[in-house]
């Protein structure tokens, strides 16, 4: 298959390379001029998409996605499918889906979980929204780039699943970090804390797979001076998306709201910018109740 891939950043580049390694022809475009192994770059986004059956986008946010869609949708091949893997607001997913439908193109919103490691290894999870037909066309490619693709519903359902998942992640990471900081002050050994919680009812992905305490549990960014990994500012972006969605859907999400406020403070006023999102632990460690 001939595939266009727009946005060859930390995630997009390895995803595009995996498609090329599986034997597909991948034509790439990135406004910063980056490329990826096995991918042939086009001079413009329009050039990249004009003859391809599937166009994949992996871009920073909804505003950029809408701008790129405005450029490419009018020149995409008749009957082609646009698959957006970026994490964006639900409204942007709906707007781009409508734009595609208006000119007879298929659309799937397919944000991912699994980070750069999952993108490199081809083990991402895709959470997808769109018609059954559009999902079926993209499924083969999800199988190459990932280990699981869940068709969650109509357009926008993938983004809804993603921001709900990441709201849980932000909240559980904060809870895990503040519990470690409390355990420290109570004189509890961190390894013992991990041994108990990781096999008790306080367990979570944040504790068991991505432990924020250095030297405890599996290797994670805490063992590498909290270099990301998943940067705090990206977690803040996702928590803001979940709060934006909660506001427009009139949903009560007090824990998500508190997590967004804590990450905002961390990123904007407490040197959290560029640190992994698990660096909430050293942040709590230094603090008392006041
Ligand atoms: P990134 O910043 O490394 O990559 C984005 C790329 O898009 C950049 O290379 C940039 O030059 C390019 N770009 C920006 N504007 C463009 C335009 N107008 N036309 C073409 N290219 C353009 O970001 P990333 O880490 O690869 O993340 C991409 C998306 O995936 C984001 O929405 C992010 O929230 C999501 N995501 C990231 C991770 C992660 O761990 N990094 C995990 C899951 C989801």
PDB file of N, CA and C and ligand atoms in Angstrom, residues 6-13 29-34 45 58-61 64 67-68 71 85-88 111-117 124 162 166 229-231 234 237-238, ligand 1:
ATOM      1  N   UNK A   6       2.361  12.272   7.872  1.00  0.00           N
ATOM      2  CA  UNK A   6       2.634  13.690   8.141  1.00  0.00           C
ATOM      3  C   UNK A   6       2.926  13.860   9.632  1.00  0.00           C
ATOM      4  N   UNK A   7       4.118  14.344   9.954  1.00  0.00           N
ATOM      5  CA  UNK A   7       4.525  14.523  11.361  1.00  0.00           C
ATOM      6  C   UNK A   7       5.461  13.411  11.772  1.00  0.00           C
ATOM      7  N   UNK A   8       6.757  13.608  11.470  1.00  0.00           N
ATOM      8  CA  UNK A   8       7.746  12.546  11.746  1.00  0.00           C
ATOM      9  C   UNK A   8       8.564  12.929  12.978  1.00  0.00           C
ATOM     10  N   UNK A   9       7.884  13.109  14.095  1.00  0.00           N
ATOM     11  CA  UNK A   9       8.564  13.464  15.345  1.00  0.00           C
ATOM     12  C   UNK A   9       8.936  12.221  16.137  1.00  0.00           C
ATOM     13  N   UNK A  10       8.997  12.370  17.461  1.00  0.00           N
ATOM     14  CA  UNK A  10       9.424  11.255  18.328  1.00  0.00           C
ATOM     15  C   UNK A  10       8.570  10.011  18.136  1.00  0.00           C
ATOM     16  N   UNK A  11       7.286  10.212  17.929  1.00  0.00           N
ATOM     17  CA  UNK A  11       6.373   9.074  17.750  1.00  0.00           C
ATOM     18  C   UNK A  11       6.221   8.717  16.267  1.00  0.00           C
ATOM     19  N   UNK A  12       5.982   9.740  15.442  1.00  0.00           N
ATOM     20  CA  UNK A  12       5.681   9.502  14.030  1.00  0.00           C
ATOM     21  C   UNK A  12       6.814   8.803  13.291  1.00  0.00           C
ATOM     22  N   UNK A  13       8.059   9.202  13.563  1.00  0.00           N
ATOM     23  CA  UNK A  13       9.182   8.623  12.809  1.00  0.00           C
ATOM     24  C   UNK A  13       9.271   7.101  12.982  1.00  0.00           C
ATOM     25  N   UNK A  29       6.172  13.691   5.347  1.00  0.00           N
ATOM     26  CA  UNK A  29       6.385  15.143   5.370  1.00  0.00           C
ATOM     27  C   UNK A  29       6.382  15.605   6.818  1.00  0.00           C
ATOM     28  N   UNK A  30       7.358  16.451   7.154  1.00  0.00           N
ATOM     29  CA  UNK A  30       7.384  17.094   8.467  1.00  0.00           C
ATOM     30  C   UNK A  30       7.845  18.526   8.242  1.00  0.00           C
ATOM     31  N   UNK A  31       7.130  19.486   8.850  1.00  0.00           N
ATOM     32  CA  UNK A  31       7.461  20.902   8.593  1.00  0.00           C
ATOM     33  C   UNK A  31       8.854  21.252   9.101  1.00  0.00           C
ATOM     34  N   UNK A  32       9.398  20.453  10.035  1.00  0.00           N
ATOM     35  CA  UNK A  32      10.762  20.713  10.528  1.00  0.00           C
ATOM     36  C   UNK A  32      11.812  20.005   9.669  1.00  0.00           C
ATOM     37  N   UNK A  33      11.369  19.305   8.630  1.00  0.00           N
ATOM     38  CA  UNK A  33      12.318  18.658   7.714  1.00  0.00           C
ATOM     39  C   UNK A  33      12.839  17.317   8.203  1.00  0.00           C
ATOM     40  N   UNK A  34      12.297  16.803   9.320  1.00  0.00           N
ATOM     41  CA  UNK A  34      12.773  15.500   9.810  1.00  0.00           C
ATOM     42  C   UNK A  34      12.278  14.380   8.894  1.00  0.00           C
ATOM     43  N   UNK A  45       3.177  18.866   2.236  1.00  0.00           N
ATOM     44  CA  UNK A  45       2.174  17.902   2.718  1.00  0.00           C
ATOM     45  C   UNK A  45       1.253  17.479   1.574  1.00  0.00           C
ATOM     46  N   UNK A  58       0.527  12.571  12.690  1.00  0.00           N
ATOM     47  CA  UNK A  58       0.980  12.417  14.081  1.00  0.00           C
ATOM     48  C   UNK A  58       1.558  13.762  14.500  1.00  0.00           C
ATOM     49  N   UNK A  59       0.681  14.663  14.942  1.00  0.00           N
ATOM     50  CA  UNK A  59       1.005  16.088  15.106  1.00  0.00           C
ATOM     51  C   UNK A  59       0.830  16.533  16.560  1.00  0.00           C
ATOM     52  N   UNK A  60       1.394  17.699  16.903  1.00  0.00           N
ATOM     53  CA  UNK A  60       1.400  18.101  18.312  1.00  0.00           C
ATOM     54  C   UNK A  60       0.033  18.382  18.925  1.00  0.00           C
ATOM     55  N   UNK A  61      -0.894  19.024  18.194  1.00  0.00           N
ATOM     56  CA  UNK A  61      -2.169  19.401  18.835  1.00  0.00           C
ATOM     57  C   UNK A  61      -3.282  19.608  17.798  1.00  0.00           C
ATOM     58  N   UNK A  64      -2.957  22.477  15.069  1.00  0.00           N
ATOM     59  CA  UNK A  64      -2.060  22.114  13.954  1.00  0.00           C
ATOM     60  C   UNK A  64      -2.737  21.059  13.079  1.00  0.00           C
ATOM     61  N   UNK A  67      -5.147  22.768  10.782  1.00  0.00           N
ATOM     62  CA  UNK A  67      -4.452  23.518   9.723  1.00  0.00           C
ATOM     63  C   UNK A  67      -3.921  22.558   8.654  1.00  0.00           C
ATOM     64  N   UNK A  68      -3.359  21.424   9.083  1.00  0.00           N
ATOM     65  CA  UNK A  68      -2.837  20.452   8.121  1.00  0.00           C
ATOM     66  C   UNK A  68      -4.001  19.843   7.320  1.00  0.00           C
ATOM     67  N   UNK A  71      -5.069  21.860   4.496  1.00  0.00           N
ATOM     68  CA  UNK A  71      -4.182  21.775   3.326  1.00  0.00           C
ATOM     69  C   UNK A  71      -4.387  20.481   2.541  1.00  0.00           C
ATOM     70  N   UNK A  85      -3.461  10.033  14.357  1.00  0.00           N
ATOM     71  CA  UNK A  85      -2.979   9.345  15.569  1.00  0.00           C
ATOM     72  C   UNK A  85      -2.549  10.317  16.664  1.00  0.00           C
ATOM     73  N   UNK A  86      -2.613  11.626  16.404  1.00  0.00           N
ATOM     74  CA  UNK A  86      -2.236  12.625  17.409  1.00  0.00           C
ATOM     75  C   UNK A  86      -3.208  12.568  18.590  1.00  0.00           C
ATOM     76  N   UNK A  87      -2.797  13.121  19.728  1.00  0.00           N
ATOM     77  CA  UNK A  87      -3.743  13.321  20.827  1.00  0.00           C
ATOM     78  C   UNK A  87      -4.259  14.752  20.708  1.00  0.00           C
ATOM     79  N   UNK A  88      -5.548  14.900  20.436  1.00  0.00           N
ATOM     80  CA  UNK A  88      -6.133  16.240  20.267  1.00  0.00           C
ATOM     81  C   UNK A  88      -7.477  16.308  20.985  1.00  0.00           C
ATOM     82  N   UNK A 111      -5.753   7.911  18.455  1.00  0.00           N
ATOM     83  CA  UNK A 111      -4.639   8.234  19.356  1.00  0.00           C
ATOM     84  C   UNK A 111      -4.068   6.953  19.972  1.00  0.00           C
ATOM     85  N   UNK A 112      -2.852   7.076  20.502  1.00  0.00           N
ATOM     86  CA  UNK A 112      -2.138   5.871  20.933  1.00  0.00           C
ATOM     87  C   UNK A 112      -1.720   5.949  22.391  1.00  0.00           C
ATOM     88  N   UNK A 113      -1.464   4.783  22.939  1.00  0.00           N
ATOM     89  CA  UNK A 113      -0.828   4.663  24.247  1.00  0.00           C
ATOM     90  C   UNK A 113       0.385   3.755  24.070  1.00  0.00           C
ATOM     91  N   UNK A 114       1.434   4.003  24.840  1.00  0.00           N
ATOM     92  CA  UNK A 114       2.628   3.154  24.749  1.00  0.00           C
ATOM     93  C   UNK A 114       3.916   3.947  24.589  1.00  0.00           C
ATOM     94  N   UNK A 115       3.800   5.242  24.290  1.00  0.00           N
ATOM     95  CA  UNK A 115       4.972   6.111  24.255  1.00  0.00           C
ATOM     96  C   UNK A 115       5.952   5.773  23.145  1.00  0.00           C
ATOM     97  N   UNK A 116       7.138   6.422  23.231  1.00  0.00           N
ATOM     98  CA  UNK A 116       8.153   6.253  22.184  1.00  0.00           C
ATOM     99  C   UNK A 116       8.634   4.798  22.142  1.00  0.00           C
ATOM    100  N   UNK A 117       8.745   4.165  23.310  1.00  0.00           N
ATOM    101  CA  UNK A 117       9.162   2.747  23.361  1.00  0.00           C
ATOM    102  C   UNK A 117       8.194   1.871  22.584  1.00  0.00           C
ATOM    103  N   UNK A 124       2.164  -0.358  20.174  1.00  0.00           N
ATOM    104  CA  UNK A 124       1.225   0.660  20.648  1.00  0.00           C
ATOM    105  C   UNK A 124      -0.178   0.081  20.804  1.00  0.00           C
ATOM    106  N   UNK A 162      -8.834   8.177  24.955  1.00  0.00           N
ATOM    107  CA  UNK A 162      -7.455   8.566  25.267  1.00  0.00           C
ATOM    108  C   UNK A 162      -7.404   9.551  26.433  1.00  0.00           C
ATOM    109  N   UNK A 166      -5.761   8.957  30.100  1.00  0.00           N
ATOM    110  CA  UNK A 166      -4.649   9.756  30.615  1.00  0.00           C
ATOM    111  C   UNK A 166      -5.029  10.580  31.838  1.00  0.00           C
ATOM    112  N   UNK A 229      11.113   9.545  28.445  1.00  0.00           N
ATOM    113  CA  UNK A 229       9.801   9.182  28.986  1.00  0.00           C
ATOM    114  C   UNK A 229       8.620  10.005  28.417  1.00  0.00           C
ATOM    115  N   UNK A 230       7.768  10.294  29.292  1.00  0.00           N
ATOM    116  CA  UNK A 230       6.563  11.055  28.999  1.00  0.00           C
ATOM    117  C   UNK A 230       6.676  12.358  29.789  1.00  0.00           C
ATOM    118  N   UNK A 231       6.901  13.439  29.056  1.00  0.00           N
ATOM    119  CA  UNK A 231       7.219  14.719  29.708  1.00  0.00           C
ATOM    120  C   UNK A 231       6.005  15.284  30.454  1.00  0.00           C
ATOM    121  N   UNK A 234       3.536  17.198  28.454  1.00  0.00           N
ATOM    122  CA  UNK A 234       2.591  16.414  27.643  1.00  0.00           C
ATOM    123  C   UNK A 234       1.455  15.903  28.522  1.00  0.00           C
ATOM    124  N   UNK A 237      -0.801  18.781  28.937  1.00  0.00           N
ATOM    125  CA  UNK A 237      -1.623  18.946  27.721  1.00  0.00           C
ATOM    126  C   UNK A 237      -2.836  18.012  27.781  1.00  0.00           C
ATOM    127  N   UNK A 238      -2.598  16.730  28.117  1.00  0.00           N
ATOM    128  CA  UNK A 238      -3.687  15.748  28.114  1.00  0.00           C
ATOM    129  C   UNK A 238      -4.695  16.032  29.230  1.00  0.00           C
TER     130      UNK A 238
HETATM  131  P1  LIG B   1       6.870  15.648  18.384  1.00  0.00           P
HETATM  132  O1  LIG B   1       6.806  17.105  18.715  1.00  0.00           O
HETATM  133  O2  LIG B   1       8.137  14.900  18.579  1.00  0.00           O
HETATM  134  O3  LIG B   1       6.397  15.425  16.849  1.00  0.00           O
HETATM  135  C1  LIG B   1       5.456  16.215  16.182  1.00  0.00           C
HETATM  136  C2  LIG B   1       6.015  16.490  14.786  1.00  0.00           C
HETATM  137  O4  LIG B   1       5.045  17.211  14.037  1.00  0.00           O
HETATM  138  C3  LIG B   1       7.286  17.344  14.814  1.00  0.00           C
HETATM  139  O5  LIG B   1       8.351  16.662  14.162  1.00  0.00           O
HETATM  140  C4  LIG B   1       6.879  18.626  14.082  1.00  0.00           C
HETATM  141  O6  LIG B   1       7.939  19.195  13.304  1.00  0.00           O
HETATM  142  C5  LIG B   1       5.753  18.117  13.209  1.00  0.00           C
HETATM  143  N1  LIG B   1       4.859  19.183  12.757  1.00  0.00           N
HETATM  144  C6  LIG B   1       4.379  20.237  13.480  1.00  0.00           C
HETATM  145  N2  LIG B   1       3.591  20.998  12.702  1.00  0.00           N
HETATM  146  C7  LIG B   1       3.569  20.415  11.477  1.00  0.00           C
HETATM  147  C8  LIG B   1       2.935  20.743  10.257  1.00  0.00           C
HETATM  148  N3  LIG B   1       2.146  21.830  10.130  1.00  0.00           N
HETATM  149  N4  LIG B   1       3.129  19.938   9.195  1.00  0.00           N
HETATM  150  C9  LIG B   1       3.927  18.830   9.298  1.00  0.00           C
HETATM  151  N5  LIG B   1       4.568  18.471  10.431  1.00  0.00           N
HETATM  152  C10 LIG B   1       4.377  19.270  11.507  1.00  0.00           C
HETATM  153  O7  LIG B   1       5.688  14.975  19.221  1.00  0.00           O
HETATM  154  P2  LIG B   1       5.464  13.416  19.523  1.00  0.00           P
HETATM  155  O8  LIG B   1       6.030  13.093  20.862  1.00  0.00           O
HETATM  156  O9  LIG B   1       5.838  12.654  18.319  1.00  0.00           O
HETATM  157  O10 LIG B   1       3.871  13.406  19.722  1.00  0.00           O
HETATM  158  C11 LIG B   1       2.989  13.488  18.621  1.00  0.00           C
HETATM  159  C12 LIG B   1       1.572  13.298  19.139  1.00  0.00           C
HETATM  160  O11 LIG B   1       1.461  12.041  19.812  1.00  0.00           O
HETATM  161  C13 LIG B   1       1.117  14.353  20.140  1.00  0.00           C
HETATM  162  O12 LIG B   1      -0.231  14.670  19.873  1.00  0.00           O
HETATM  163  C14 LIG B   1       1.288  13.672  21.491  1.00  0.00           C
HETATM  164  O13 LIG B   1       0.414  14.166  22.474  1.00  0.00           O
HETATM  165  C15 LIG B   1       0.962  12.241  21.135  1.00  0.00           C
HETATM  166  N6  LIG B   1       1.569  11.209  21.997  1.00  0.00           N
HETATM  167  C16 LIG B   1       2.878  11.316  22.371  1.00  0.00           C
HETATM  168  C17 LIG B   1       3.431  10.322  23.184  1.00  0.00           C
HETATM  169  C18 LIG B   1       4.878  10.404  23.617  1.00  0.00           C
HETATM  170  O14 LIG B   1       5.258   9.629  24.531  1.00  0.00           O
HETATM  171  N7  LIG B   1       5.699  11.245  23.013  1.00  0.00           N
HETATM  172  C19 LIG B   1       2.646   9.243  23.623  1.00  0.00           C
HETATM  173  C20 LIG B   1       1.313   9.146  23.175  1.00  0.00           C
HETATM  174  C21 LIG B   1       0.788  10.149  22.367  1.00  0.00           C
END
